[in-house]
Amino acid sequence: MHASTTSGGSWIRPLRSSAQRSHVHLVCFPFAGGSAGYFHSLAKSLEPDVSVLGVQYPGRQDRRHEPLIEDIGRLADEICEALLPWETQPLAFFGHSMGAVVAFEVARRFERDDRRAPLALFASGRRAPSCHRDEDSHTADDESLVAHLRSLGGTDPALLDDDEMRRVILPVIRGDYRAVETYRAPTAETVLNVPIMAITGDRDPSVSLEEASAWRGHAAGPFEIKVLTGGHFFIHEHVAEIAGCVRRVLIDFRSDRTRPLGCSR
């Protein structure tokens, strides 16, 4: 392991000044091509009750000179190590799209290694690990990949129109897609002793309601699903609502894990 991994310094980013004062930390795992800073708006909405820690994957922004990790298992192993210094306070996990898979695998490793379990797992914009689709966007040519990104709506069109920026962005997205598209859940019956809330957009082409609801099969305890209006990046329009949902789960629910999560369709 690199020294920076052990300290958590290059991987884990406190996103607001309250990060050292809150009693609950929400660890946010970005989507393919995303970065820790994407969750600044969510962090602001959750103050002062919940502090947000953004995970910064290698190969982008200030870590652009580090090699990409194109395997979900290896990525989860590194993040588990990086989170060691933060376990003195309760943690919860929030992952969007690819980040939901990474968060699931990190939670699974916490459980396997008898580490302090996260208070909850929020799986946003991603089908359950047990729901496999044959996807190969990571092998597509640049024009096809750009067309796919435009259809999802999460990337600034101006960046996709700029040839120089495309040369920077596309290798990162391609590498992340390779990681998530080649990922396979250990078994369809893999469950966590962690409450799970699935959050999905009602017009997300990459996740059906059935596939989002299938997260229930990975929860040994409480499960809820939240359906919001929008496509794959529905979180742009629903930051305040998602923050309210997270706050209710982590503040109200943490003292009684036998109750429903309290956020539903």
Short mmCIF file of C-alpha atoms in Angstrom, two decimals:
data_model
loop_
_atom_site.label_atom_id
_atom_site.label_comp_id
_atom_site.label_asym_id
_atom_site.label_seq_id
_atom_site.Cartn_x
_atom_site.Cartn_y
_atom_site.Cartn_z
CA MET A 1 0.00 0.00 0.00
CA HIS A 2 1.13 3.53 -0.66
CA ALA A 3 1.65 5.74 2.38
CA SER A 4 -1.09 8.06 1.16
CA THR A 5 -3.51 5.13 1.07
CA THR A 6 -2.78 4.16 4.64
CA SER A 7 -3.34 7.70 5.87
CA GLY A 8 -6.43 8.14 3.72
CA GLY A 9 -5.07 11.51 2.55
CA SER A 10 -5.30 11.12 -1.22
CA TRP A 11 -8.47 9.04 -1.20
CA ILE A 12 -10.77 10.66 1.36
CA ARG A 13 -11.77 14.34 1.09
CA PRO A 14 -13.76 16.20 3.79
CA LEU A 15 -16.06 18.38 1.71
CA ARG A 16 -17.17 20.98 4.26
CA SER A 17 -15.59 22.66 7.27
CA SER A 18 -17.88 20.79 9.67
CA ALA A 19 -16.32 17.44 8.77
CA GLN A 20 -14.33 17.28 12.00
CA ARG A 21 -17.29 18.32 14.21
CA SER A 22 -20.14 16.07 13.13
CA HIS A 23 -20.85 12.76 14.84
CA VAL A 24 -21.87 11.04 11.60
CA HIS A 25 -19.84 10.89 8.38
CA LEU A 26 -21.42 10.06 5.03
CA VAL A 27 -18.82 8.58 2.68
CA CYS A 28 -19.77 9.41 -0.93
CA PHE A 29 -18.58 7.24 -3.82
CA PRO A 30 -18.65 8.90 -7.28
CA PHE A 31 -20.03 7.60 -10.55
CA ALA A 32 -17.84 6.56 -13.50
CA GLY A 33 -15.66 9.53 -14.45
CA GLY A 34 -16.79 11.43 -11.34
CA SER A 35 -14.79 12.96 -8.51
CA ALA A 36 -15.17 13.66 -4.80
CA GLY A 37 -16.10 17.30 -5.38
CA TYR A 38 -19.35 16.32 -7.10
CA PHE A 39 -20.93 15.90 -3.66
CA HIS A 40 -20.31 19.45 -2.41
CA SER A 41 -23.99 20.38 -2.82
CA LEU A 42 -25.10 17.35 -0.85
CA ALA A 43 -22.55 18.15 1.85
CA LYS A 44 -23.88 21.70 2.16
CA SER A 45 -27.46 20.44 2.42
CA LEU A 46 -26.56 17.99 5.19
CA GLU A 47 -24.81 20.49 7.49
CA PRO A 48 -24.48 20.49 10.43
CA ASP A 49 -25.99 17.09 11.25
CA VAL A 50 -23.99 14.94 8.83
CA SER A 51 -20.52 15.52 7.42
CA VAL A 52 -19.64 14.31 3.95
CA LEU A 53 -16.40 12.62 2.96
CA GLY A 54 -15.88 12.35 -0.79
CA VAL A 55 -13.87 9.47 -2.21
CA GLN A 56 -11.37 10.55 -4.85
CA TYR A 57 -10.50 7.72 -7.23
CA PRO A 58 -7.04 7.81 -8.86
CA GLY A 59 -6.56 8.98 -12.44
CA ARG A 60 -8.53 12.25 -12.25
CA GLN A 61 -8.03 15.87 -11.20
CA ASP A 62 -5.19 16.14 -8.65
CA ARG A 63 -4.67 12.34 -8.94
CA ARG A 64 -4.55 12.40 -12.75
CA HIS A 65 -0.96 11.16 -12.87
CA GLU A 66 -1.82 8.02 -10.90
CA PRO A 67 -2.89 4.91 -12.83
CA LEU A 68 -6.58 4.13 -13.02
CA ILE A 69 -7.88 1.12 -11.09
CA GLU A 70 -10.02 -0.82 -13.52
CA ASP A 71 -11.23 -3.46 -11.09
CA ILE A 72 -14.00 -2.90 -8.52
CA GLY A 73 -12.48 -5.36 -6.04
CA ARG A 74 -9.09 -3.64 -6.04
CA LEU A 75 -10.76 -0.25 -5.76
CA ALA A 76 -12.78 -1.42 -2.75
CA ASP A 77 -9.68 -2.87 -1.09
CA GLU A 78 -7.83 0.44 -1.37
CA ILE A 79 -10.76 2.46 -0.06
CA CYS A 80 -11.22 0.11 2.90
CA GLU A 81 -7.64 0.78 3.89
CA ALA A 82 -8.03 4.52 3.38
CA LEU A 83 -11.09 4.66 5.65
CA LEU A 84 -9.29 3.23 8.69
CA PRO A 85 -8.53 6.67 10.22
CA TRP A 86 -12.22 7.65 9.99
CA GLU A 87 -13.71 4.71 11.86
CA THR A 88 -13.63 6.42 15.25
CA GLN A 89 -16.90 8.08 14.19
CA PRO A 90 -20.00 6.35 12.75
CA LEU A 91 -19.93 6.06 8.98
CA ALA A 92 -22.61 5.63 6.33
CA PHE A 93 -22.10 5.04 2.60
CA PHE A 94 -23.69 6.81 -0.37
CA GLY A 95 -22.79 5.73 -3.90
CA HIS A 96 -24.17 6.90 -7.22
CA SER A 97 -24.10 4.63 -10.29
CA MET A 98 -20.69 2.88 -10.28
CA GLY A 99 -20.19 4.35 -6.82
CA ALA A 100 -23.10 2.28 -5.47
CA VAL A 101 -21.30 -0.91 -6.51
CA VAL A 102 -18.04 0.28 -4.94
CA ALA A 103 -19.88 1.25 -1.74
CA PHE A 104 -21.53 -2.18 -1.63
CA GLU A 105 -18.15 -3.91 -1.97
CA VAL A 106 -16.55 -1.71 0.70
CA ALA A 107 -19.45 -2.49 3.07
CA ARG A 108 -19.05 -6.18 2.28
CA ARG A 109 -15.36 -6.02 3.20
CA PHE A 110 -16.14 -4.17 6.43
CA GLU A 111 -18.47 -7.00 7.38
CA ARG A 112 -16.01 -9.69 6.32
CA ASP A 113 -13.23 -8.14 8.39
CA ASP A 114 -15.42 -7.52 11.47
CA ARG A 115 -14.99 -3.77 11.18
CA ARG A 116 -17.55 -1.29 12.47
CA ALA A 117 -20.55 -1.63 10.15
CA PRO A 118 -21.83 1.46 8.33
CA LEU A 119 -25.10 2.86 9.65
CA ALA A 120 -26.69 2.52 6.22
CA LEU A 121 -25.94 2.07 2.53
CA PHE A 122 -27.60 4.47 0.08
CA ALA A 123 -27.49 2.93 -3.40
CA SER A 124 -28.33 5.66 -5.92
CA GLY A 125 -28.80 5.31 -9.67
CA ARG A 126 -27.68 1.71 -9.91
CA ARG A 127 -29.31 -1.66 -10.26
CA ALA A 128 -28.66 -4.26 -7.57
CA PRO A 129 -25.44 -6.28 -7.85
CA SER A 130 -27.55 -9.37 -8.52
CA CYS A 131 -28.99 -7.77 -11.69
CA HIS A 132 -26.50 -8.19 -14.50
CA ARG A 133 -26.66 -6.55 -17.91
CA ASP A 134 -24.22 -7.34 -20.71
CA GLU A 135 -22.62 -3.94 -21.34
CA ASP A 136 -19.50 -3.03 -23.30
CA SER A 137 -19.36 0.75 -23.45
CA HIS A 138 -15.71 0.54 -22.39
CA THR A 139 -14.88 -1.09 -25.75
CA ALA A 140 -16.84 1.41 -27.86
CA ASP A 141 -15.13 3.93 -30.13
CA ASP A 142 -14.87 7.51 -28.93
CA GLU A 143 -17.87 8.81 -30.88
CA SER A 144 -20.12 6.05 -29.57
CA LEU A 145 -18.92 6.62 -26.01
CA VAL A 146 -19.53 10.37 -26.32
CA ALA A 147 -23.04 9.70 -27.64
CA HIS A 148 -23.70 7.45 -24.66
CA LEU A 149 -22.49 10.12 -22.23
CA ARG A 150 -24.72 12.72 -23.87
CA SER A 151 -27.72 10.41 -23.46
CA LEU A 152 -27.08 10.12 -19.71
CA GLY A 153 -26.77 13.88 -19.27
CA GLY A 154 -24.16 13.90 -16.51
CA THR A 155 -21.28 15.45 -18.47
CA ASP A 156 -21.12 19.10 -19.49
CA PRO A 157 -21.78 19.13 -23.29
CA ALA A 158 -19.11 21.82 -23.69
CA LEU A 159 -16.51 19.37 -22.41
CA LEU A 160 -17.65 16.71 -24.83
CA ASP A 161 -17.46 19.22 -27.69
CA ASP A 162 -13.85 20.15 -26.88
CA ASP A 163 -11.31 17.79 -28.48
CA GLU A 164 -8.64 18.47 -25.87
CA MET A 165 -11.01 17.86 -22.98
CA ARG A 166 -12.27 14.67 -24.59
CA ARG A 167 -8.71 13.38 -24.66
CA VAL A 168 -8.55 13.97 -20.90
CA ILE A 169 -12.01 12.74 -19.95
CA LEU A 170 -12.62 9.70 -22.13
CA PRO A 171 -9.74 7.49 -20.87
CA VAL A 172 -10.95 8.00 -17.28
CA ILE A 173 -14.55 7.18 -18.13
CA ARG A 174 -13.50 4.23 -20.26
CA GLY A 175 -11.40 2.84 -17.41
CA ASP A 176 -14.22 3.25 -14.89
CA TYR A 177 -16.67 1.64 -17.29
CA ARG A 178 -14.31 -1.28 -17.71
CA ALA A 179 -14.27 -1.72 -13.93
CA VAL A 180 -18.04 -1.65 -13.46
CA GLU A 181 -19.00 -3.48 -16.65
CA THR A 182 -16.72 -6.42 -15.87
CA TYR A 183 -17.84 -6.54 -12.21
CA ARG A 184 -19.75 -9.56 -11.00
CA ALA A 185 -21.32 -9.87 -7.55
CA PRO A 186 -19.85 -12.76 -5.50
CA THR A 187 -23.29 -14.45 -5.48
CA ALA A 188 -26.81 -13.26 -6.13
CA GLU A 189 -27.59 -14.08 -2.49
CA THR A 190 -24.86 -11.87 -0.99
CA VAL A 191 -26.49 -9.89 1.82
CA LEU A 192 -25.30 -7.19 4.20
CA ASN A 193 -26.30 -6.71 7.81
CA VAL A 194 -26.68 -3.04 6.94
CA PRO A 195 -29.90 -1.13 6.19
CA ILE A 196 -30.11 -0.33 2.48
CA MET A 197 -31.99 2.46 0.74
CA ALA A 198 -32.16 2.33 -3.05
CA ILE A 199 -32.73 5.67 -4.78
CA THR A 200 -33.65 5.71 -8.46
CA GLY A 201 -34.90 7.99 -11.21
CA ASP A 202 -38.20 7.12 -12.85
CA ARG A 203 -36.72 7.71 -16.33
CA ASP A 204 -33.25 6.27 -15.83
CA PRO A 205 -32.43 4.15 -18.92
CA SER A 206 -29.75 2.24 -17.04
CA VAL A 207 -31.90 1.15 -14.07
CA SER A 208 -35.44 -0.21 -14.08
CA LEU A 209 -37.66 -0.04 -11.01
CA GLU A 210 -37.41 -3.82 -10.75
CA GLU A 211 -33.61 -3.69 -10.85
CA ALA A 212 -33.49 -0.96 -8.21
CA SER A 213 -35.96 -2.86 -6.02
CA ALA A 214 -33.71 -5.92 -6.23
CA TRP A 215 -31.37 -4.24 -3.71
CA ARG A 216 -33.88 -5.62 -1.19
CA GLY A 217 -32.34 -9.05 -1.75
CA HIS A 218 -28.97 -7.78 -0.51
CA ALA A 219 -30.32 -6.40 2.78
CA ALA A 220 -30.59 -8.74 5.75
CA GLY A 221 -32.40 -5.97 7.63
CA PRO A 222 -34.43 -2.86 6.76
CA PHE A 223 -34.84 -1.81 3.15
CA GLU A 224 -36.62 1.06 1.42
CA ILE A 225 -36.73 2.42 -2.12
CA LYS A 226 -37.05 6.08 -3.08
CA VAL A 227 -38.24 6.89 -6.62
CA LEU A 228 -37.55 10.42 -7.87
CA THR A 229 -38.37 12.13 -11.14
CA GLY A 230 -35.57 12.26 -13.67
CA GLY A 231 -33.03 10.27 -15.63
CA HIS A 232 -29.71 8.81 -14.59
CA PHE A 233 -28.50 12.03 -12.95
CA PHE A 234 -31.75 12.78 -11.12
CA ILE A 235 -29.70 13.85 -8.11
CA HIS A 236 -28.97 17.22 -9.79
CA GLU A 237 -32.60 18.26 -9.26
CA HIS A 238 -33.21 16.53 -5.93
CA VAL A 239 -30.27 17.37 -3.68
CA ALA A 240 -32.42 18.82 -0.89
CA GLU A 241 -34.86 15.90 -0.96
CA ILE A 242 -32.05 13.33 -0.92
CA ALA A 243 -30.34 15.19 1.92
CA GLY A 244 -33.57 15.12 3.90
CA CYS A 245 -33.89 11.42 3.33
CA VAL A 246 -30.29 10.76 4.39
CA ARG A 247 -30.69 12.96 7.46
CA ARG A 248 -33.84 11.14 8.61
CA VAL A 249 -32.20 7.75 8.21
CA LEU A 250 -28.93 8.63 9.92
CA ILE A 251 -30.24 10.84 12.70
CA ASP A 252 -33.64 9.31 13.51
CA PHE A 253 -33.00 5.71 12.56
CA ARG A 254 -29.52 5.11 13.97
CA SER A 255 -30.85 4.49 17.50
CA ASP A 256 -33.39 1.86 16.39
CA ARG A 257 -32.47 -0.45 13.52
CA THR A 258 -35.72 -2.41 13.78
CA ARG A 259 -37.83 0.41 12.32
CA PRO A 260 -38.44 0.98 8.59
CA LEU A 261 -36.02 3.47 7.08
CA GLY A 262 -38.73 6.09 6.82
CA CYS A 263 -38.28 7.18 3.20
CA SER A 264 -40.32 5.52 0.49
CA ARG A 265 -41.73 6.04 -2.94
#
